[in-house]
Amino acid sequence: MTRILAAEPAAIAEAATILKRGGLVSFPTETVYGLGARGLHKDEVAKIFAAKGRPPGHPVILHVDGEEMARGLAAEWPPVASELARRFWPGPLTIVVPRAAHVPPEVSGGLDTVGIRAPAHPVALALIRAVGEPLAAPSANIHTMVSPTKAGDVASAAWKEPVELVLDGGPCEIGIESTVVAVGSGPLRILRPGAVTLEQLRAVDPDAVDGTTVIEGDEARAAPGMASRHYAPSAHETRLLPYGDAAAFPDLAIEGGRKSRSGKYSVAAIVLSDAVRRAAEAQALQLRTMIVMPADPALYARGLYAALRDADKHASHLILVESPPDTPAWTAVLDRLRRATHR
Ligand code: TXA
Ligand code: MG
């Protein structure tokens, strides 16, 4: 198991020392925990890919302490990028801009762009400043598995390359990854929904669009990071139940679950509406566990990955997740659930 230290000044200094000699360190951000290495050193970035088992075509985000450091990584930093940084940094927004020549192409999976973010977490910012350079950091999970929102999630993962230290900054406040927005010649384009919404981006560019797509199989390699299966628990199957569809619950629970040795169906339910909660309660004998999610989208997002991990611990056959309503407030959560349940 990887070592965890409370994120106090001495631990942050130690983490910076490890990074400066080329090691991997996990640190908290306001979205999820990141797995960090120095972003301008391609051999160190390669260790991140090796540790996660991440295919080389997937770009990683460079974490900076603010706009000035970001400008140094971009071949072009247009006025709209400044406006985004001014409004949303530090915070859960990754800005994709043309990549400066000295940023190793390995960082962005060979693309000529680079994703940059200033995280709104004092520990992340202190670490970036202590190292004095941008930190490459994808979410600190094994490739395709559920992202970590607690230090223990990182420490217990089966890393394929040593992660020397996890800085424990407590649970992540937002709980899902940043919004990724591409700044190019056309309008702003969301590549991954997150806490910064399309509506908020339209205050900067009224023509901003949602460019999120779920891409299948081989095409996923052509469009890095958009792979359809992601954020996935290891349970045999994870399925989405339509919002409020209490009538469909019993069949899905029974059909999807297989009798386990204990006599209970190996099914976990993650529910949201009162109707489906009641249906699940009526089916309690068939369930290993039932997790009731908050009705507020931000609180739901904060608890989502912990719920998926918890359900995964209890149920080895089926996780049944009630989908939230398909409204703008739920875009980011729905995106993660669709990817987690994609087969
Ligand atoms: O909240 C977050 O963004 C977290 C924390 C640690 O900051 N990081 C994170 O990184 O989620 P990761 O590597 O798991 O996801 C980065 C995603 C990629 O999968 C891709 O979708 C997008 O960001 N991305 C990064 N650079 C890109 C680029 N140059 N072009 C297109 N997409 C890019
Ligand atoms: Mg990730």
Short mmCIF file of C-alpha atoms and ligand atoms in Angstrom, two decimals:
data_model
loop_
_atom_site.label_atom_id
_atom_site.label_comp_id
_atom_site.label_asym_id
_atom_site.label_seq_id
_atom_site.Cartn_x
_atom_site.Cartn_y
_atom_site.Cartn_z
CA MET A 1 0.00 0.00 0.00
CA THR A 2 1.19 3.51 -0.86
CA ARG A 3 2.21 5.81 2.02
CA ILE A 4 -0.29 8.53 3.05
CA LEU A 5 0.70 11.73 4.86
CA ALA A 6 -1.60 14.49 6.07
CA ALA A 7 -1.01 17.43 3.71
CA GLU A 8 0.91 19.64 6.15
CA PRO A 9 3.80 21.90 5.06
CA ALA A 10 6.53 19.30 5.82
CA ALA A 11 4.67 16.64 3.81
CA ILE A 12 4.16 19.02 0.89
CA ALA A 13 7.90 19.79 0.96
CA GLU A 14 8.67 16.07 0.93
CA ALA A 15 6.27 15.55 -1.98
CA ALA A 16 8.02 18.33 -3.90
CA THR A 17 11.39 16.66 -3.26
CA ILE A 18 10.08 13.35 -4.59
CA LEU A 19 8.70 15.05 -7.72
CA LYS A 20 11.98 16.91 -8.33
CA ARG A 21 13.90 13.64 -8.36
CA GLY A 22 11.41 12.15 -10.83
CA GLY A 23 9.02 10.20 -8.58
CA LEU A 24 5.21 10.05 -8.63
CA VAL A 25 3.07 11.70 -5.94
CA SER A 26 -0.70 11.89 -5.60
CA PHE A 27 -2.23 15.14 -4.41
CA PRO A 28 -5.74 16.42 -3.68
CA THR A 29 -7.59 18.86 -5.90
CA GLU A 30 -11.11 20.22 -5.51
CA THR A 31 -12.33 17.79 -8.22
CA VAL A 32 -10.59 14.43 -7.69
CA TYR A 33 -7.13 13.29 -6.52
CA GLY A 34 -4.45 13.63 -9.18
CA LEU A 35 -1.45 11.41 -9.91
CA GLY A 36 1.36 13.90 -10.40
CA ALA A 37 4.76 14.09 -12.08
CA ARG A 38 6.70 17.04 -13.47
CA GLY A 39 4.90 17.87 -16.68
CA LEU A 40 7.82 19.08 -18.77
CA HIS A 41 9.87 15.89 -18.30
CA LYS A 42 8.68 13.21 -20.67
CA ASP A 43 10.26 10.26 -18.85
CA GLU A 44 8.48 11.28 -15.68
CA VAL A 45 5.17 11.74 -17.48
CA ALA A 46 5.71 8.27 -18.97
CA LYS A 47 5.73 6.87 -15.41
CA ILE A 48 2.18 8.18 -14.91
CA PHE A 49 0.99 6.28 -17.99
CA ALA A 50 2.80 3.14 -16.81
CA ALA A 51 1.40 3.39 -13.26
CA LYS A 52 -2.19 3.75 -14.49
CA GLY A 53 -1.92 1.32 -17.39
CA ARG A 54 -3.08 4.21 -19.55
CA PRO A 55 -2.66 3.90 -23.33
CA PRO A 56 -0.22 6.52 -24.72
CA GLY A 57 -2.81 8.29 -26.89
CA HIS A 58 -4.61 9.85 -23.89
CA PRO A 59 -3.59 13.43 -23.07
CA VAL A 60 -2.93 14.46 -19.46
CA ILE A 61 -3.68 17.85 -17.96
CA LEU A 62 -0.93 20.24 -16.88
CA HIS A 63 -1.67 21.84 -13.51
CA VAL A 64 -0.44 25.39 -13.00
CA ASP A 65 -0.63 27.97 -10.22
CA GLY A 66 -2.26 30.58 -12.44
CA GLU A 67 -2.51 32.23 -15.82
CA GLU A 68 1.11 33.31 -16.08
CA MET A 69 2.44 29.75 -15.83
CA ALA A 70 -0.28 28.65 -18.28
CA ARG A 71 0.78 31.18 -20.92
CA GLY A 72 4.26 29.67 -20.91
CA LEU A 73 2.82 26.30 -21.99
CA ALA A 74 0.69 27.58 -24.85
CA ALA A 75 1.77 28.40 -28.40
CA GLU A 76 -1.17 30.80 -28.45
CA TRP A 77 -3.12 32.21 -25.53
CA PRO A 78 -6.03 34.09 -27.08
CA PRO A 79 -8.05 36.73 -25.22
CA VAL A 80 -10.86 34.23 -24.64
CA ALA A 81 -8.43 31.98 -22.73
CA SER A 82 -7.54 34.95 -20.52
CA GLU A 83 -11.18 35.63 -19.93
CA LEU A 84 -11.81 31.98 -18.97
CA ALA A 85 -8.82 31.98 -16.62
CA ARG A 86 -9.91 35.24 -15.04
CA ARG A 87 -13.43 33.97 -14.40
CA PHE A 88 -12.94 30.33 -13.52
CA TRP A 89 -9.40 29.89 -12.15
CA PRO A 90 -8.43 28.60 -9.79
CA GLY A 91 -11.22 26.11 -10.35
CA PRO A 92 -12.65 23.08 -12.15
CA LEU A 93 -11.99 24.19 -15.74
CA THR A 94 -9.34 22.73 -18.06
CA ILE A 95 -8.52 24.97 -21.01
CA VAL A 96 -7.23 23.26 -24.17
CA VAL A 97 -5.01 25.55 -26.28
CA PRO A 98 -2.25 25.10 -28.90
CA ARG A 99 0.79 23.44 -27.26
CA ALA A 100 4.09 25.32 -26.94
CA ALA A 101 7.02 23.56 -28.65
CA HIS A 102 8.89 22.85 -25.38
CA VAL A 103 5.94 20.92 -23.88
CA PRO A 104 6.63 17.25 -24.66
CA PRO A 105 4.10 15.81 -27.15
CA GLU A 106 3.74 12.78 -24.83
CA VAL A 107 1.81 15.05 -22.42
CA SER A 108 -0.98 15.48 -24.92
CA GLY A 109 -0.86 12.07 -26.52
CA GLY A 110 0.82 13.48 -29.62
CA LEU A 111 -1.78 16.23 -30.18
CA ASP A 112 -0.63 19.75 -30.98
CA THR A 113 -2.78 21.11 -28.16
CA VAL A 114 -2.41 20.98 -24.37
CA GLY A 115 -4.96 20.96 -21.54
CA ILE A 116 -4.14 23.32 -18.66
CA ARG A 117 -5.84 23.88 -15.31
CA ALA A 118 -5.21 25.89 -12.13
CA PRO A 119 -6.82 23.80 -9.37
CA ALA A 120 -8.67 25.49 -6.51
CA HIS A 121 -7.08 23.50 -3.74
CA PRO A 122 -4.47 25.05 -1.43
CA VAL A 123 -2.45 21.81 -1.25
CA ALA A 124 -2.30 21.43 -5.04
CA LEU A 125 -1.29 25.08 -5.48
CA ALA A 126 1.33 24.85 -2.71
CA LEU A 127 2.81 21.75 -4.34
CA ILE A 128 2.99 23.34 -7.81
CA ARG A 129 4.72 26.38 -6.28
CA ALA A 130 7.14 24.24 -4.27
CA VAL A 131 8.17 22.36 -7.42
CA GLY A 132 8.15 25.60 -9.42
CA GLU A 133 6.90 23.88 -12.57
CA PRO A 134 3.59 22.62 -13.99
CA LEU A 135 2.53 19.19 -12.79
CA ALA A 136 1.05 16.65 -15.18
CA ALA A 137 -1.77 14.90 -13.35
CA PRO A 138 -4.56 12.69 -14.56
CA SER A 139 -7.07 11.39 -12.04
CA ALA A 140 -5.27 8.98 -9.69
CA ASN A 141 -7.06 5.78 -10.68
CA ILE A 142 -6.08 2.74 -12.69
CA HIS A 143 -7.13 3.30 -16.32
CA THR A 144 -10.94 2.96 -16.83
CA MET A 145 -11.61 2.48 -13.09
CA VAL A 146 -13.50 4.84 -10.76
CA SER A 147 -11.69 8.12 -9.99
CA PRO A 148 -10.50 8.76 -6.40
CA THR A 149 -12.06 11.32 -4.10
CA LYS A 150 -10.20 10.26 -0.93
CA ALA A 151 -6.53 9.61 -0.15
CA GLY A 152 -7.34 6.02 0.80
CA ASP A 153 -8.79 5.36 -2.68
CA VAL A 154 -5.39 6.23 -4.16
CA ALA A 155 -3.31 4.34 -1.61
CA SER A 156 -5.28 1.12 -2.07
CA ALA A 157 -5.09 1.03 -5.89
CA ALA A 158 -3.00 -1.69 -7.55
CA TRP A 159 -0.43 0.66 -9.16
CA LYS A 160 1.72 -0.85 -11.87
CA GLU A 161 4.58 1.56 -11.07
CA PRO A 162 5.38 2.89 -7.54
CA VAL A 163 3.44 5.90 -6.28
CA GLU A 164 5.69 7.13 -3.50
CA LEU A 165 3.30 9.30 -1.50
CA VAL A 166 -0.32 10.43 -1.26
CA LEU A 167 -0.91 13.84 0.29
CA ASP A 168 -4.14 13.57 2.27
CA GLY A 169 -6.20 16.72 1.94
CA GLY A 170 -9.49 15.11 2.96
CA PRO A 171 -12.40 14.30 0.63
CA CYS A 172 -12.70 16.27 -2.62
CA GLU A 173 -15.36 18.93 -2.57
CA ILE A 174 -16.59 18.68 -6.16
CA GLY A 175 -16.08 14.95 -6.65
CA ILE A 176 -16.01 14.69 -10.45
CA GLU A 177 -13.35 15.80 -12.91
CA SER A 178 -13.05 19.31 -14.32
CA THR A 179 -14.93 20.65 -17.32
CA VAL A 180 -12.63 20.46 -20.35
CA VAL A 181 -13.10 23.26 -22.88
CA ALA A 182 -11.34 23.61 -26.24
CA VAL A 183 -10.33 27.11 -27.31
CA GLY A 184 -9.76 27.18 -31.07
CA SER A 185 -10.74 29.11 -34.13
CA GLY A 186 -14.46 28.37 -33.71
CA PRO A 187 -16.68 28.76 -30.65
CA LEU A 188 -15.73 27.32 -27.24
CA ARG A 189 -16.38 23.59 -27.24
CA ILE A 190 -16.92 21.45 -24.13
CA LEU A 191 -15.01 18.18 -24.45
CA ARG A 192 -15.94 16.87 -21.01
CA PRO A 193 -18.76 18.27 -18.85
CA GLY A 194 -18.00 19.19 -15.24
CA ALA A 195 -18.85 21.68 -12.52
CA VAL A 196 -18.36 24.66 -14.85
CA THR A 197 -21.48 24.47 -17.01
CA LEU A 198 -22.25 25.29 -20.63
CA GLU A 199 -24.45 28.11 -19.39
CA GLN A 200 -21.52 29.63 -17.47
CA LEU A 201 -19.27 29.33 -20.52
CA ARG A 202 -21.90 31.08 -22.64
CA ALA A 203 -21.38 34.15 -20.48
CA VAL A 204 -17.89 34.27 -22.04
CA ASP A 205 -18.83 33.02 -25.54
CA PRO A 206 -22.56 33.00 -26.38
CA ASP A 207 -21.85 30.42 -29.11
CA ALA A 208 -20.17 27.88 -26.79
CA VAL A 209 -21.26 24.32 -27.63
CA ASP A 210 -21.36 20.94 -25.96
CA GLY A 211 -18.94 18.87 -28.02
CA THR A 212 -19.22 15.81 -25.78
CA THR A 213 -19.70 12.54 -27.56
CA VAL A 214 -19.47 8.97 -26.49
CA ILE A 215 -17.15 7.31 -28.97
CA GLU A 216 -17.05 3.57 -29.52
CA GLY A 217 -14.13 1.15 -29.82
CA ASP A 218 -11.36 2.05 -32.24
CA GLU A 219 -12.54 5.59 -32.82
CA ALA A 220 -11.90 6.30 -29.14
CA ARG A 221 -8.20 6.20 -29.93
CA ALA A 222 -8.60 8.91 -32.53
CA ALA A 223 -10.31 11.16 -30.01
CA PRO A 224 -8.28 10.78 -26.82
CA GLY A 225 -9.98 10.67 -23.47
CA MET A 226 -13.45 10.28 -24.92
CA ALA A 227 -13.46 6.50 -24.63
CA SER A 228 -16.97 5.39 -23.83
CA ARG A 229 -16.14 3.01 -20.98
CA HIS A 230 -14.58 4.88 -18.11
CA TYR A 231 -15.19 5.59 -14.44
CA ALA A 232 -16.29 1.97 -14.27
CA PRO A 233 -16.70 -0.15 -11.15
CA SER A 234 -15.33 -3.69 -11.44
CA ALA A 235 -18.71 -5.32 -10.67
CA HIS A 236 -19.83 -7.78 -13.30
CA GLU A 237 -22.39 -5.32 -14.60
CA THR A 238 -23.48 -1.76 -13.91
CA ARG A 239 -26.85 -0.71 -15.33
CA LEU A 240 -28.85 2.49 -15.49
CA LEU A 241 -32.50 2.53 -14.54
CA PRO A 242 -34.60 5.39 -15.98
CA TYR A 243 -35.30 8.19 -13.49
CA GLY A 244 -38.34 7.45 -11.35
CA ASP A 245 -39.05 4.12 -13.07
CA ALA A 246 -40.09 2.21 -9.97
CA ALA A 247 -42.04 -0.32 -12.04
CA ALA A 248 -38.88 -1.48 -13.83
CA PHE A 249 -36.91 -1.95 -10.63
CA PRO A 250 -37.97 -5.42 -9.43
CA ASP A 251 -37.42 -7.14 -12.78
CA LEU A 252 -34.03 -5.55 -13.26
CA ALA A 253 -32.95 -6.43 -9.73
CA ILE A 254 -34.07 -10.02 -10.01
CA GLU A 255 -33.08 -10.65 -13.61
CA GLY A 256 -29.71 -8.96 -13.23
CA GLY A 257 -28.81 -10.51 -9.90
CA ARG A 258 -27.57 -14.04 -9.57
CA LYS A 259 -28.05 -15.98 -6.35
CA SER A 260 -24.87 -15.87 -4.37
CA ARG A 261 -23.74 -18.42 -1.78
CA SER A 262 -25.20 -16.35 1.05
CA GLY A 263 -28.61 -16.65 -0.55
CA LYS A 264 -28.81 -12.95 -1.24
CA TYR A 265 -28.72 -11.54 -4.72
CA SER A 266 -25.40 -9.87 -5.34
CA VAL A 267 -27.02 -6.58 -6.33
CA ALA A 268 -26.38 -3.03 -5.10
CA ALA A 269 -28.82 -0.22 -5.82
CA ILE A 270 -27.94 3.46 -6.05
CA VAL A 271 -31.22 5.35 -5.96
CA LEU A 272 -32.38 8.95 -6.21
CA SER A 273 -36.17 9.43 -6.49
CA ASP A 274 -38.59 8.59 -3.66
CA ALA A 275 -40.47 6.20 -5.95
CA VAL A 276 -37.41 4.12 -6.82
CA ARG A 277 -36.18 4.25 -3.24
CA ARG A 278 -39.48 2.74 -2.11
CA ALA A 279 -39.30 0.10 -4.84
CA ALA A 280 -35.79 -0.79 -3.69
CA GLU A 281 -36.89 -0.96 -0.07
CA ALA A 282 -39.64 -3.36 -1.05
CA GLN A 283 -36.95 -5.45 -2.74
CA ALA A 284 -34.49 -5.14 0.15
CA LEU A 285 -34.09 -8.89 0.55
CA GLN A 286 -32.71 -9.11 -2.95
CA LEU A 287 -30.17 -6.37 -2.36
CA ARG A 288 -26.76 -6.40 -0.75
CA THR A 289 -26.94 -2.67 -0.21
CA MET A 290 -28.98 0.39 -1.12
CA ILE A 291 -27.39 3.83 -1.36
CA VAL A 292 -29.70 6.85 -1.41
CA MET A 293 -28.17 9.78 -3.30
CA PRO A 294 -28.78 13.50 -2.57
CA ALA A 295 -31.28 15.29 -4.83
CA ASP A 296 -28.94 18.25 -5.30
CA PRO A 297 -26.70 17.74 -8.38
CA ALA A 298 -23.58 19.22 -6.73
CA LEU A 299 -23.96 17.03 -3.64
CA TYR A 300 -24.70 14.03 -5.84
CA ALA A 301 -21.49 14.67 -7.80
CA ARG A 302 -19.51 14.95 -4.55
CA GLY A 303 -20.72 11.52 -3.44
CA LEU A 304 -20.90 9.73 -6.81
CA TYR A 305 -17.53 7.96 -6.93
CA ALA A 306 -17.69 6.97 -3.25
CA ALA A 307 -21.13 5.47 -3.94
CA LEU A 308 -19.84 3.50 -6.95
CA ARG A 309 -16.90 2.22 -4.90
CA ASP A 310 -19.16 1.29 -2.01
CA ALA A 311 -21.63 -0.49 -4.29
CA ASP A 312 -18.73 -2.33 -5.91
CA LYS A 313 -17.52 -3.55 -2.53
CA HIS A 314 -20.92 -5.02 -1.70
CA ALA A 315 -22.09 -6.40 -5.01
CA SER A 316 -20.09 -8.58 -7.32
CA HIS A 317 -22.78 -9.09 -9.96
CA LEU A 318 -24.90 -6.04 -10.58
CA ILE A 319 -24.93 -2.39 -9.64
CA LEU A 320 -28.24 -0.83 -10.51
CA VAL A 321 -28.07 2.97 -10.72
CA GLU A 322 -31.15 5.13 -11.02
CA SER A 323 -30.36 7.75 -13.65
CA PRO A 324 -30.92 11.39 -12.66
CA PRO A 325 -33.29 13.39 -14.88
CA ASP A 326 -31.86 14.43 -18.25
CA THR A 327 -31.72 18.17 -17.53
CA PRO A 328 -28.80 20.64 -17.81
CA ALA A 329 -28.16 20.60 -14.06
CA TRP A 330 -27.33 16.89 -14.30
CA THR A 331 -25.21 16.91 -17.48
CA ALA A 332 -21.86 16.16 -15.82
CA VAL A 333 -23.21 13.47 -13.48
CA LEU A 334 -25.10 11.79 -16.34
CA ASP A 335 -21.98 11.81 -18.50
CA ARG A 336 -20.04 9.93 -15.79
CA LEU A 337 -22.88 7.47 -15.16
CA ARG A 338 -23.31 6.72 -18.85
CA ARG A 339 -19.62 6.00 -19.19
CA ALA A 340 -19.58 3.90 -16.00
CA THR A 341 -22.48 1.80 -17.26
CA HIS A 342 -21.42 1.55 -20.90
CA ARG A 343 -20.77 -1.97 -22.15
O1 TXA B 1 -10.41 17.47 -12.56
C1 TXA B 1 -9.56 17.04 -13.33
O2 TXA B 1 -9.43 17.44 -14.49
C2 TXA B 1 -8.59 15.96 -12.80
C3 TXA B 1 -7.76 16.60 -11.68
C4 TXA B 1 -6.68 15.68 -11.18
O3 TXA B 1 -7.24 17.81 -12.11
N1 TXA B 1 -7.78 15.44 -13.84
C5 TXA B 1 -8.27 14.61 -14.81
O4 TXA B 1 -7.32 14.18 -15.69
O5 TXA B 1 -9.42 14.29 -14.86
P1 TXA B 1 -7.56 12.93 -16.67
O6 TXA B 1 -6.22 12.70 -17.32
O7 TXA B 1 -8.11 11.80 -15.94
O8 TXA B 1 -8.49 13.48 -17.76
C6 TXA B 1 -7.99 14.44 -18.66
C7 TXA B 1 -8.92 14.56 -19.82
C8 TXA B 1 -8.53 13.68 -20.97
O9 TXA B 1 -9.04 12.40 -20.85
C9 TXA B 1 -9.12 14.45 -22.13
O10 TXA B 1 -10.50 14.16 -22.20
C10 TXA B 1 -8.95 15.87 -21.71
O11 TXA B 1 -8.80 15.88 -20.34
N2 TXA B 1 -7.79 16.51 -22.33
C11 TXA B 1 -6.61 16.84 -21.75
N3 TXA B 1 -5.79 17.42 -22.65
C12 TXA B 1 -6.47 17.46 -23.81
C13 TXA B 1 -6.15 17.94 -25.14
N4 TXA B 1 -4.98 18.49 -25.41
N5 TXA B 1 -7.10 17.79 -26.07
C14 TXA B 1 -8.30 17.24 -25.80
N6 TXA B 1 -8.64 16.77 -24.58
C15 TXA B 1 -7.74 16.89 -23.61
MG MG B 2 -9.44 10.16 -15.49
#
